[in-house]
PDB file of N, CA and C in Angstrom:
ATOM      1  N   UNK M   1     121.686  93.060 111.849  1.00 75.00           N
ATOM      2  CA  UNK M   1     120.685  93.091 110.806  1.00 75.00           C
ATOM      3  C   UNK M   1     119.836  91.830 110.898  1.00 75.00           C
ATOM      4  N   UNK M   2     118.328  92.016 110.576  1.00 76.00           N
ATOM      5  CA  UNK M   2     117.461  90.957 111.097  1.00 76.00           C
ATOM      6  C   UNK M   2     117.526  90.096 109.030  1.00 76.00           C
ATOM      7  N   UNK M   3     117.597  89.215 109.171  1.00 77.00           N
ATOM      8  CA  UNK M   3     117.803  88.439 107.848  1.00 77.00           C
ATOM      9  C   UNK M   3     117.514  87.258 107.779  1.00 77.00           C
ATOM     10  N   UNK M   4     116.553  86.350 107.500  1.00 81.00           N
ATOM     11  CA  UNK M   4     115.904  86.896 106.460  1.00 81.00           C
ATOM     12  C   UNK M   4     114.939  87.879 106.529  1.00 81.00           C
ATOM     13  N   UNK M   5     114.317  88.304 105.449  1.00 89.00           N
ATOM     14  CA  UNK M   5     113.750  90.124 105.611  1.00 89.00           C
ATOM     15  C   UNK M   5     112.117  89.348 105.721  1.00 89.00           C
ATOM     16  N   UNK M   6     111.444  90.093 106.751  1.00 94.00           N
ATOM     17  CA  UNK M   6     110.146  89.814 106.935  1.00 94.00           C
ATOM     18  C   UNK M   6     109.759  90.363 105.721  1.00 94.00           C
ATOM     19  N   UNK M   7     108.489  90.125 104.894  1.00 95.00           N
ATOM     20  CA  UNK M   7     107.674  91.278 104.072  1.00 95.00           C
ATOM     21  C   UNK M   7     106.351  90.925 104.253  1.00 95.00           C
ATOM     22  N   UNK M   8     105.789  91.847 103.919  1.00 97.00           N
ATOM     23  CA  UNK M   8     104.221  91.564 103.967  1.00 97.00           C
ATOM     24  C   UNK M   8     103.534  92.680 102.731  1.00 97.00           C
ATOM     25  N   UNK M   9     102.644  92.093 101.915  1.00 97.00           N
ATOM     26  CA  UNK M   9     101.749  92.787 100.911  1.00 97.00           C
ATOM     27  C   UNK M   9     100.934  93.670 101.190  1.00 97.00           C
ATOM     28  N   UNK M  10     101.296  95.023 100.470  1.00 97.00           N
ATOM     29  CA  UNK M  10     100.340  96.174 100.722  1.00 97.00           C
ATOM     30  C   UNK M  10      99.043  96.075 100.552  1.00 97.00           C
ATOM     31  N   UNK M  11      98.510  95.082  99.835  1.00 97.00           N
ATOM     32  CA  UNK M  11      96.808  94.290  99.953  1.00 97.00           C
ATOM     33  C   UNK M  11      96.608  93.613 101.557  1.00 97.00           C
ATOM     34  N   UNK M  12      97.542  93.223 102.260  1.00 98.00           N
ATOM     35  CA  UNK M  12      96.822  92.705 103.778  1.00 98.00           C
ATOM     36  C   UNK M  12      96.577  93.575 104.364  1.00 98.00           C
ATOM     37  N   UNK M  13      95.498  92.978 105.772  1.00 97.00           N
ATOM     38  CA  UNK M  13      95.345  94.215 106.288  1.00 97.00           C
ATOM     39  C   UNK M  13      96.300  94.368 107.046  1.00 97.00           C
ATOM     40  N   UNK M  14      96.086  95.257 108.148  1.00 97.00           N
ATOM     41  CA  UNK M  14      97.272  96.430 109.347  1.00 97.00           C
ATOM     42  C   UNK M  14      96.855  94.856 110.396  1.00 97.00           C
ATOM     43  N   UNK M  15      96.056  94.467 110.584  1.00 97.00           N
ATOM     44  CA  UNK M  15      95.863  93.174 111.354  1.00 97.00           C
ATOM     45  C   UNK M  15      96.672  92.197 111.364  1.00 97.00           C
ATOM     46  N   UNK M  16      97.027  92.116 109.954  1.00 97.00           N
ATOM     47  CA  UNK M  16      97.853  91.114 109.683  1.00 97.00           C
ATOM     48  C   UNK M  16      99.465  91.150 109.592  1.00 97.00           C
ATOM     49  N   UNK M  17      99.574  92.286 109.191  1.00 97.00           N
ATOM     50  CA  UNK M  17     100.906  93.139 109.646  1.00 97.00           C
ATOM     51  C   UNK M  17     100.991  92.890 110.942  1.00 97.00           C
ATOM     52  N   UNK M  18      99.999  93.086 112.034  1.00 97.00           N
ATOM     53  CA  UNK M  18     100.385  93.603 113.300  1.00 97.00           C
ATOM     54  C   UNK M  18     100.533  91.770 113.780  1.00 97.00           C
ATOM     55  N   UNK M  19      99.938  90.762 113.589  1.00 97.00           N
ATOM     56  CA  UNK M  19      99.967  89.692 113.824  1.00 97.00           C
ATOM     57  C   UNK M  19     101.471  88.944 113.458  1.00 97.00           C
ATOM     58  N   UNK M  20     101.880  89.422 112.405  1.00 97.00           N
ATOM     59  CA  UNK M  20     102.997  89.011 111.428  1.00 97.00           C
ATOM     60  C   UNK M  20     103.985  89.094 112.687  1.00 97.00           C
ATOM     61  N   UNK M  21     104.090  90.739 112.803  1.00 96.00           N
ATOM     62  CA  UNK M  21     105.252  91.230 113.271  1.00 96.00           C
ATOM     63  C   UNK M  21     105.202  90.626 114.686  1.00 96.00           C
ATOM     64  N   UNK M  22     104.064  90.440 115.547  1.00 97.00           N
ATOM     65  CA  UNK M  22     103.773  89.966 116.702  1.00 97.00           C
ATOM     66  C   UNK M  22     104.715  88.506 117.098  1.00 97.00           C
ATOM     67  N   UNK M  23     104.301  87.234 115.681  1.00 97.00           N
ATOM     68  CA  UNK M  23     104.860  85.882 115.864  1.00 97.00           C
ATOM     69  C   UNK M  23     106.129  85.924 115.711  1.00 97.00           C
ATOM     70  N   UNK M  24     106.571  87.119 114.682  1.00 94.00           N
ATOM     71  CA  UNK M  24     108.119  87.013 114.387  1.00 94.00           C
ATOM     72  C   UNK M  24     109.009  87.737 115.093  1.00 94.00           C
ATOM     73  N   UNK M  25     108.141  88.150 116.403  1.00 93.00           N
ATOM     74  CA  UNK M  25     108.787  89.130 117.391  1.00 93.00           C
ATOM     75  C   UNK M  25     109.846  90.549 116.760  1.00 93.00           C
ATOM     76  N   UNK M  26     109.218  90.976 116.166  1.00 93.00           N
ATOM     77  CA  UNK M  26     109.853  92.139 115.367  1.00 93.00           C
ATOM     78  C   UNK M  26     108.554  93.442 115.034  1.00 93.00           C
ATOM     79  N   UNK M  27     109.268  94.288 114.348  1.00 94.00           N
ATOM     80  CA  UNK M  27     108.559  95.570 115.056  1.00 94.00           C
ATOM     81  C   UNK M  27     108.541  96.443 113.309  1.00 94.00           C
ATOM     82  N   UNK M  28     109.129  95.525 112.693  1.00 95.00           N
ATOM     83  CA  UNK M  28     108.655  96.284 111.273  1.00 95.00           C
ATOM     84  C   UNK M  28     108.819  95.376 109.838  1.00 95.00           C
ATOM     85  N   UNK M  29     107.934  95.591 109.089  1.00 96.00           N
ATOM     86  CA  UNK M  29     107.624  94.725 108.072  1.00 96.00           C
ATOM     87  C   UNK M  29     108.076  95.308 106.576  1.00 96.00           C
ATOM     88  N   UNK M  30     108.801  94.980 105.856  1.00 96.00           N
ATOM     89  CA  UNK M  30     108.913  95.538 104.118  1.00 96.00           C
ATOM     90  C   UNK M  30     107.601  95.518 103.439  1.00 96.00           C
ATOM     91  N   UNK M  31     107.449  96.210 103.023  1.00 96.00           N
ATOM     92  CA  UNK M  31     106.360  96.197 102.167  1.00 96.00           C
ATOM     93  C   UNK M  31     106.714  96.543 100.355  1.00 96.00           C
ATOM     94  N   UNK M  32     106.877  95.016  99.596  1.00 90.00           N
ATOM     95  CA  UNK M  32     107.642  95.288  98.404  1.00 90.00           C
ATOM     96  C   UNK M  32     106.881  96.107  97.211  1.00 90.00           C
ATOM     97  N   UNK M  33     107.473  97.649  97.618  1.00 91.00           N
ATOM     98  CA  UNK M  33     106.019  98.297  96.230  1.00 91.00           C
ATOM     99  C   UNK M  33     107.444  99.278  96.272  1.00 91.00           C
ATOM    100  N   UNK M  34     107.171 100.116  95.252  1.00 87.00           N
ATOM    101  CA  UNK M  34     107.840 101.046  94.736  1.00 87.00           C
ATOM    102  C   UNK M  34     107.287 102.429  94.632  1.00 87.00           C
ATOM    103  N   UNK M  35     107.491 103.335  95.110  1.00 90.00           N
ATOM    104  CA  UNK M  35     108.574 103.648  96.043  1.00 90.00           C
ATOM    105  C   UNK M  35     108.653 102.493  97.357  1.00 90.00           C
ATOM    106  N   UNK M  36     110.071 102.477  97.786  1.00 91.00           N
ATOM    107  CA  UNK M  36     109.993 101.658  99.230  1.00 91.00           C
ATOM    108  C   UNK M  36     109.345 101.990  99.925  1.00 91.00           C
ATOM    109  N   UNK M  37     108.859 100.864 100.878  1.00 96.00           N
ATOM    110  CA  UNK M  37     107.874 100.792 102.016  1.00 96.00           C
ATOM    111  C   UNK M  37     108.476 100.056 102.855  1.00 96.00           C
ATOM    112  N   UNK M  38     107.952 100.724 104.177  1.00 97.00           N
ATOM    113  CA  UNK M  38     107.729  99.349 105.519  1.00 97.00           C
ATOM    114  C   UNK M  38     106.070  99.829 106.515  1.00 97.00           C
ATOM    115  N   UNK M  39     106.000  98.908 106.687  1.00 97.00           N
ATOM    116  CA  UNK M  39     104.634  99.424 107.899  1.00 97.00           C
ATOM    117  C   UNK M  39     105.474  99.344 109.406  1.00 97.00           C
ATOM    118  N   UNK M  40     105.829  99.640 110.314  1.00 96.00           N
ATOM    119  CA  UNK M  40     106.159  99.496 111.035  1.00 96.00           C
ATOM    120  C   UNK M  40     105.013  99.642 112.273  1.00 96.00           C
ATOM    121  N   UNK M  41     105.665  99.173 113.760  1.00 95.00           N
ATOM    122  CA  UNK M  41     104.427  98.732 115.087  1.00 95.00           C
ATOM    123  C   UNK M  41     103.883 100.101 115.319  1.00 95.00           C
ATOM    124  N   UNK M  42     104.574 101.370 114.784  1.00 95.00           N
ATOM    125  CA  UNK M  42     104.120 102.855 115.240  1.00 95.00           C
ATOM    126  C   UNK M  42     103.128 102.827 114.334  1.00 95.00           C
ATOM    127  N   UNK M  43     103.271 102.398 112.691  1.00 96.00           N
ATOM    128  CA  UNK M  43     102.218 102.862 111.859  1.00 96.00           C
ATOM    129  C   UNK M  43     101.061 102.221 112.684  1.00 96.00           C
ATOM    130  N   UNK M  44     101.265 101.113 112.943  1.00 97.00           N
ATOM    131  CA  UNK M  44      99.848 100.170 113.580  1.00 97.00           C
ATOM    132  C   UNK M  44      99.493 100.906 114.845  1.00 97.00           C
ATOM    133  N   UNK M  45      99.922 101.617 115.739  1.00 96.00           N
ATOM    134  CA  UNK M  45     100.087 102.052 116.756  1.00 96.00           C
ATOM    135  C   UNK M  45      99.100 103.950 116.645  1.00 96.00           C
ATOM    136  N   UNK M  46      99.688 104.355 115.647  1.00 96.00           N
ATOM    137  CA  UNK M  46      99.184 105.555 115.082  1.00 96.00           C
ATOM    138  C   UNK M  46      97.715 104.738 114.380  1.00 96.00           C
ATOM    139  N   UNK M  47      97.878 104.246 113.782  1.00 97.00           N
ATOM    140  CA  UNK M  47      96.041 103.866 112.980  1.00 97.00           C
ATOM    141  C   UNK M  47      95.282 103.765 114.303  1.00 97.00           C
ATOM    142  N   UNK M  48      95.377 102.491 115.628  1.00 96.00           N
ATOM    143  CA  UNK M  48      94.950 102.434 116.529  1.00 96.00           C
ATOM    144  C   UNK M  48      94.069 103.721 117.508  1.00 96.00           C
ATOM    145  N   UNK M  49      95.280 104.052 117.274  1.00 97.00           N
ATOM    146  CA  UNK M  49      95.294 105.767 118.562  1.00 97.00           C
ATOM    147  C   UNK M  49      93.909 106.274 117.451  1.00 97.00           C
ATOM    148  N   UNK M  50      93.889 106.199 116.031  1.00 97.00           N
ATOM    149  CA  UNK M  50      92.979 107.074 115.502  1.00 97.00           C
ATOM    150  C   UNK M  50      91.826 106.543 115.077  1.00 97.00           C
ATOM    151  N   UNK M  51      91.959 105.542 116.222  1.00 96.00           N
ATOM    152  CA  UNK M  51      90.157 105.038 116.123  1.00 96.00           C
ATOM    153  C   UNK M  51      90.224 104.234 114.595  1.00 96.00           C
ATOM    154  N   UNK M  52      91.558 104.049 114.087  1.00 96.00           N
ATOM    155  CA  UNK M  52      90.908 102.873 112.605  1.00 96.00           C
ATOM    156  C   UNK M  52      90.433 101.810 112.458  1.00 96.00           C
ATOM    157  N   UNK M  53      89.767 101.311 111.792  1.00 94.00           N
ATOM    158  CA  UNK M  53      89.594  99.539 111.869  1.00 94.00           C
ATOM    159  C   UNK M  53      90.363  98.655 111.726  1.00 94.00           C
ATOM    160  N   UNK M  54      91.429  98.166 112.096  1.00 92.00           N
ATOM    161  CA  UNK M  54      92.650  97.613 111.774  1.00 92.00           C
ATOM    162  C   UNK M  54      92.528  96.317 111.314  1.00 92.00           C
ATOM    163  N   UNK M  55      91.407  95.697 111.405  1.00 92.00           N
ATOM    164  CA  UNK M  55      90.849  94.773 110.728  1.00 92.00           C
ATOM    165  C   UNK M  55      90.634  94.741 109.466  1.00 92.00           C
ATOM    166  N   UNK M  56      90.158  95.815 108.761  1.00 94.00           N
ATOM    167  CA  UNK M  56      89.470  96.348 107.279  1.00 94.00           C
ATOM    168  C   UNK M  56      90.486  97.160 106.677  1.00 94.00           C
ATOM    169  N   UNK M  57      91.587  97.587 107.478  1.00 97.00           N
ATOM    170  CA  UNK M  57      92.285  98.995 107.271  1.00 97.00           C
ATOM    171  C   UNK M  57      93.687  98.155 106.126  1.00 97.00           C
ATOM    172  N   UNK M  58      94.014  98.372 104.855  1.00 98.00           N
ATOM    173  CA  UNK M  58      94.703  97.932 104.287  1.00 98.00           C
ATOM    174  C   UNK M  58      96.191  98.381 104.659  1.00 98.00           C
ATOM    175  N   UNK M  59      97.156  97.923 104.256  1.00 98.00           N
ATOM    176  CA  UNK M  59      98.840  98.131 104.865  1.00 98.00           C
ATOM    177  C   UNK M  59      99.086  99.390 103.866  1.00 98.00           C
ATOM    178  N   UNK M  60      98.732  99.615 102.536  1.00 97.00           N
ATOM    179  CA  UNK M  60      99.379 100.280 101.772  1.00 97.00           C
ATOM    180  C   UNK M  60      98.490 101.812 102.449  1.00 97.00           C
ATOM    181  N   UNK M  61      97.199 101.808 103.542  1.00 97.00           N
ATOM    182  CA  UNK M  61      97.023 103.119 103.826  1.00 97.00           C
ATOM    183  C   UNK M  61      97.436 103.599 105.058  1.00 97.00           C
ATOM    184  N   UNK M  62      98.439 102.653 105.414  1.00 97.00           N
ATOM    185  CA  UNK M  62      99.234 103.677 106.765  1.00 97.00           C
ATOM    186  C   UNK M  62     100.729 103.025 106.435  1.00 97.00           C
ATOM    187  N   UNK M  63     101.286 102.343 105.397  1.00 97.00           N
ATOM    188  CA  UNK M  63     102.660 102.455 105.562  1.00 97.00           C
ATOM    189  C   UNK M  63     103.797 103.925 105.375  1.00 97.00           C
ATOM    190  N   UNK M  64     104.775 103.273 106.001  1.00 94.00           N
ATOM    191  CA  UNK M  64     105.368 104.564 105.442  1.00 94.00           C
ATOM    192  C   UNK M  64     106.556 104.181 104.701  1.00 94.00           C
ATOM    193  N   UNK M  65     106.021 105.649 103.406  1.00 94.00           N
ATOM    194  CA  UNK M  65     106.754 105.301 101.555  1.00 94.00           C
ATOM    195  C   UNK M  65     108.665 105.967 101.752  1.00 94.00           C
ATOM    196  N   UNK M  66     108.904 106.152 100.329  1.00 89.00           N
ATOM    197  CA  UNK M  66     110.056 106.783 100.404  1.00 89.00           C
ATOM    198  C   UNK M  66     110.892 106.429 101.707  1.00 89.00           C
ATOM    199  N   UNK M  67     110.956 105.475 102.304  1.00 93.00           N
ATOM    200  CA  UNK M  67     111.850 104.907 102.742  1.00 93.00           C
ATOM    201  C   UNK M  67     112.945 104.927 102.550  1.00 93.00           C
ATOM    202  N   UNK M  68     113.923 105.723 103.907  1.00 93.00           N
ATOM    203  CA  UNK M  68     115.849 105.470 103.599  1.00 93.00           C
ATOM    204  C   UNK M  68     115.998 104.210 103.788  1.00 93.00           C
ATOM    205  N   UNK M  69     117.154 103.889 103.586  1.00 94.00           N
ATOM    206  CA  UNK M  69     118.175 102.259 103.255  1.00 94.00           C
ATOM    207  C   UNK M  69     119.270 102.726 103.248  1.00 94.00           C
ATOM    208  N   UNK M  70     119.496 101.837 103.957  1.00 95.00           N
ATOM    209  CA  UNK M  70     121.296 101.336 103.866  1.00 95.00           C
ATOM    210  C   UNK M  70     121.853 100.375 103.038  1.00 95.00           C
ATOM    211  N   UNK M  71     123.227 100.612 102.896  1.00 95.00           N
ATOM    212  CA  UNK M  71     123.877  99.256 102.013  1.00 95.00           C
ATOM    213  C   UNK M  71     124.635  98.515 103.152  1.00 95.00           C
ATOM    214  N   UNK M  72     124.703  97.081 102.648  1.00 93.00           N
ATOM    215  CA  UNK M  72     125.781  96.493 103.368  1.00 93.00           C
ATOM    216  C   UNK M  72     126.972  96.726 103.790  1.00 93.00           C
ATOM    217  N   UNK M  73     127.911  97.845 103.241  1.00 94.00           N
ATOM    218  CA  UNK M  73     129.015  97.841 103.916  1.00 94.00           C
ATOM    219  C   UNK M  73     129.251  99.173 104.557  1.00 94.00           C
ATOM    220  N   UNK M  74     128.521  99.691 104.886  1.00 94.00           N
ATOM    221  CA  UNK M  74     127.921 100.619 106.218  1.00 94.00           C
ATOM    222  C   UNK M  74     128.822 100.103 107.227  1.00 94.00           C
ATOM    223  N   UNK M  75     129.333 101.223 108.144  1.00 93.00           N
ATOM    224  CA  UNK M  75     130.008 100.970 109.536  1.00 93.00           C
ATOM    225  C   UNK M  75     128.787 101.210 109.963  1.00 93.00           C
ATOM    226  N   UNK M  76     128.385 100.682 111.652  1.00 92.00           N
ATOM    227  CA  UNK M  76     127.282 100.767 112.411  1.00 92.00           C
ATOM    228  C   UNK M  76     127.347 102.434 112.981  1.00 92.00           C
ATOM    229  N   UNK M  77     128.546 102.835 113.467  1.00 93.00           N
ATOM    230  CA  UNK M  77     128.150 104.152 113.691  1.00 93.00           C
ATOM    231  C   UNK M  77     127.442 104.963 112.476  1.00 93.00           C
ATOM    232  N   UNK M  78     127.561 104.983 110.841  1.00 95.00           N
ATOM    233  CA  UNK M  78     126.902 105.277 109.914  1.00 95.00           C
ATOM    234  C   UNK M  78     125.475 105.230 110.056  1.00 95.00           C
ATOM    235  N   UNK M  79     125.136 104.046 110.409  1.00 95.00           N
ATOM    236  CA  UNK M  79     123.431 103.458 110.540  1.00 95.00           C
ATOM    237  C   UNK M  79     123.231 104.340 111.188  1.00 95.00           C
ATOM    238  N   UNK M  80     123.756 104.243 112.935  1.00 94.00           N
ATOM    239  CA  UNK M  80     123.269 105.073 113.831  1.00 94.00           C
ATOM    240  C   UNK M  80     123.242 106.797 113.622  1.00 94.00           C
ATOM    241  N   UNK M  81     123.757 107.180 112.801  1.00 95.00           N
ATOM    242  CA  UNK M  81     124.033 108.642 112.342  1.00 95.00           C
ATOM    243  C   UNK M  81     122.937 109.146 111.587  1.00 95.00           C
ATOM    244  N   UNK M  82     122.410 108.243 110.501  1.00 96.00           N
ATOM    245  CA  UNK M  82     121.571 107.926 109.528  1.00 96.00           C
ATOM    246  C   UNK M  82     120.422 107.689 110.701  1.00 96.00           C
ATOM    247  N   UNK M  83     120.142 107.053 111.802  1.00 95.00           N
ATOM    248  CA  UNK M  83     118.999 107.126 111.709  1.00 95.00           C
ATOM    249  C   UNK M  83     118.147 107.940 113.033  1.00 95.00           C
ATOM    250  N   UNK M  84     119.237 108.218 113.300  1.00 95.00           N
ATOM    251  CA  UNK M  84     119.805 109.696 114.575  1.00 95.00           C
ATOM    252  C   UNK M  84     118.668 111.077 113.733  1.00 95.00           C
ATOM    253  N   UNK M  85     119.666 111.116 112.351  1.00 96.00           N
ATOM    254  CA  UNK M  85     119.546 112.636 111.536  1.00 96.00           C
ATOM    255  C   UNK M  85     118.244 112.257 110.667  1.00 96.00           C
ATOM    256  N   UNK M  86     117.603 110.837 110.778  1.00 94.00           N
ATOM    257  CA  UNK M  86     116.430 111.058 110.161  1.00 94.00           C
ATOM    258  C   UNK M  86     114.687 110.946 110.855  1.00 94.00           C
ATOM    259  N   UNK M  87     115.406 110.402 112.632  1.00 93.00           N
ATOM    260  CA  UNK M  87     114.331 110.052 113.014  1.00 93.00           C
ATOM    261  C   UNK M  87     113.792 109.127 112.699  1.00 93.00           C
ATOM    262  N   UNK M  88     114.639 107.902 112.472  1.00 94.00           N
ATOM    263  CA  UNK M  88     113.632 106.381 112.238  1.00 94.00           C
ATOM    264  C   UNK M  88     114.473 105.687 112.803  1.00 94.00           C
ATOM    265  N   UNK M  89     113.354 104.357 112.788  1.00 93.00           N
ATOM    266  CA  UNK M  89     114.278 103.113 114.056  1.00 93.00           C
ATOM    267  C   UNK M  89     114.215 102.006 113.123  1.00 93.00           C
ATOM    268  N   UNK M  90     113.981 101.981 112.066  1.00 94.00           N
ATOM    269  CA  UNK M  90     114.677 101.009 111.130  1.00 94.00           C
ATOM    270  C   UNK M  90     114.820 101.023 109.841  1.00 94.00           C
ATOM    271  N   UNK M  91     116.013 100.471 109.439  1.00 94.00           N
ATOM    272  CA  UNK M  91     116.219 101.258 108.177  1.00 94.00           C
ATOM    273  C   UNK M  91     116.681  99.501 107.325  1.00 94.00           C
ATOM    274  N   UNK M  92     116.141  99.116 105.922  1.00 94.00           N
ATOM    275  CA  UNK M  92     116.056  98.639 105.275  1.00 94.00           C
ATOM    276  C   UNK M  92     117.204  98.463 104.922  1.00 94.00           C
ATOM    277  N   UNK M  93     118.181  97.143 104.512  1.00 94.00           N
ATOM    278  CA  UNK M  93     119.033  96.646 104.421  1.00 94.00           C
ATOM    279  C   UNK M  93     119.001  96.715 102.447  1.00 94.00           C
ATOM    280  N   UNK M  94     119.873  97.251 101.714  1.00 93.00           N
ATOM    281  CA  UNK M  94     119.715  97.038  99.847  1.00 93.00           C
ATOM    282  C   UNK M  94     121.007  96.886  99.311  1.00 93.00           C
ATOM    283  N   UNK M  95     121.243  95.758  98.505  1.00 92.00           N
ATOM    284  CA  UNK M  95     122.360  95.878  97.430  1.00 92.00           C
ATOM    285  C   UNK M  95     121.404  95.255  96.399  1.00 92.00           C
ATOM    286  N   UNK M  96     120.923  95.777  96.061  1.00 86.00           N
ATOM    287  CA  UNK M  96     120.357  95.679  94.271  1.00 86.00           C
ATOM    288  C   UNK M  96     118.991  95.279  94.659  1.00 86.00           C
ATOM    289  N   UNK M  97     119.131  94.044  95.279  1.00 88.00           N
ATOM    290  CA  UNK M  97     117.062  94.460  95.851  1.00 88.00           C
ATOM    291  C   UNK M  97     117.406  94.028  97.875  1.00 88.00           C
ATOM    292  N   UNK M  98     116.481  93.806  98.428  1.00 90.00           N
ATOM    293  CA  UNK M  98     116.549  94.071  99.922  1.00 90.00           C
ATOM    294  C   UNK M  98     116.984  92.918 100.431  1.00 90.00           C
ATOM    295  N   UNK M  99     117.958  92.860 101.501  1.00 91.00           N
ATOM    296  CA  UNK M  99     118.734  91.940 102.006  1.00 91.00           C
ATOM    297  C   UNK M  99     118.486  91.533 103.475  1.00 91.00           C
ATOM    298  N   UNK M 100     117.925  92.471 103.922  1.00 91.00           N
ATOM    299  CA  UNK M 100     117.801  92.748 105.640  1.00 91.00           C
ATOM    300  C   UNK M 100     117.317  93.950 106.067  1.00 91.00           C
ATOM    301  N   UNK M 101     116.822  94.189 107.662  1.00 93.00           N
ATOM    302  CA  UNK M 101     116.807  95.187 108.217  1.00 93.00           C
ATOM    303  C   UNK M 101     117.350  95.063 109.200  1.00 93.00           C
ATOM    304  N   UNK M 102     117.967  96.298 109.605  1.00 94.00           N
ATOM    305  CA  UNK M 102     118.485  96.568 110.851  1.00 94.00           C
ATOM    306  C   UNK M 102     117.638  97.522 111.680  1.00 94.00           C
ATOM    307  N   UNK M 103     117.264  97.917 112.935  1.00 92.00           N
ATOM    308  CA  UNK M 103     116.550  98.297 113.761  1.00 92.00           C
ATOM    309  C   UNK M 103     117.705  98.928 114.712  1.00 92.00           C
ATOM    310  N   UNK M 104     117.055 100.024 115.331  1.00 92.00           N
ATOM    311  CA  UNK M 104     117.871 101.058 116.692  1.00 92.00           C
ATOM    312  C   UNK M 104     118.037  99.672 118.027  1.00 92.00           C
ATOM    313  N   UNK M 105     117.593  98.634 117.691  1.00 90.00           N
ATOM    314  CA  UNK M 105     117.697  97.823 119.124  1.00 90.00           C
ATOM    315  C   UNK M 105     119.044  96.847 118.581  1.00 90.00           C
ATOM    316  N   UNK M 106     119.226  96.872 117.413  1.00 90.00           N
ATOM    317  CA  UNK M 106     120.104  96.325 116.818  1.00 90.00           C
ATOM    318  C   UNK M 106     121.659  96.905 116.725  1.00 90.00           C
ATOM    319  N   UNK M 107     121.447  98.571 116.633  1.00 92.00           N
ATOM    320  CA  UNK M 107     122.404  99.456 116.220  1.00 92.00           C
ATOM    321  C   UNK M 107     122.807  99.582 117.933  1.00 92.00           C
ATOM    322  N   UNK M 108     121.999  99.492 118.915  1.00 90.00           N
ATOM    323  CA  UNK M 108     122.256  99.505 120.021  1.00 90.00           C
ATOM    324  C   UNK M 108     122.846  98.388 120.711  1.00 90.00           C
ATOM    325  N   UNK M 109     122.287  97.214 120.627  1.00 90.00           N
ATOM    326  CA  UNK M 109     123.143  95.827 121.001  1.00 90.00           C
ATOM    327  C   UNK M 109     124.776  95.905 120.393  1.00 90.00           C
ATOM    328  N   UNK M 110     124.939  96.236 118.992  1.00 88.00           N
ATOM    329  CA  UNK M 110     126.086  96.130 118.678  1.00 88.00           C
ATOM    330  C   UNK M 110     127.067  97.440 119.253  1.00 88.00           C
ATOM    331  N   UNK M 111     126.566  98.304 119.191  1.00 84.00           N
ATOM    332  CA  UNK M 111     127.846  99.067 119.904  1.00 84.00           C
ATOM    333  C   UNK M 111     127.770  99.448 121.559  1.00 84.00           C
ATOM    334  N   UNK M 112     126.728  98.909 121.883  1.00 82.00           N
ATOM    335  CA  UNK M 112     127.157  98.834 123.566  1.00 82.00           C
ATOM    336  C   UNK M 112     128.166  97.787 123.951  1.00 82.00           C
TER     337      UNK M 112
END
């Protein structure tokens, strides 16, 4: 699990997200709004491909909401099951508010 938890404000732009995640060598950002959020390098990746301005383009219009999470005392095969059966590569770390994320490169280092 990557900890402390990157976040970034659904008012910046996808630029700045993509810059964020760039220096902190990581590939997805929290975004603290309710319902949960993260923007992750695909959302930036998908705006790109569609010709957006990623400069002008705000985080809260390509993150993605309703976000699954895990709790801390998760076995790793769990994560990996969880994120197998949902199709995502990182899943938000929560015991009462957000603690960490863990990522498929993460769920993969540990059980190889």
């Amino acid at each position: 699990m990557s900890s402390p938890l990157e976040t970034i404000s659904k008012d910046a732009t996808v630029m700045e997200a993509a810059q964020q995640m760039r220096d902190k060598e990581i590939s997805a950002l929290v975004v603290r709004t309710t319902p949960r959020a993260i923007i992750s390098s695909t959302d930036v990746l998908d705006a790109v491909a569609d010709g957006r301005d990623v400069s002008n383009l705000k985080v809260t219009d390509v993150m993605t909401t309703d976000v699954e999470t895990a709790t801390p005392d998760l076995y790793m095969e769990e994560v990996a099951a969880m994120m197998t059966n949902y199709g995502i590569k990182h899943l938000p770390v929560v015991d009462d508010d957000y603690v960490g994320m863990i990522s498929s490169t993460d769920v993969t280092a540990h059980l190889s």
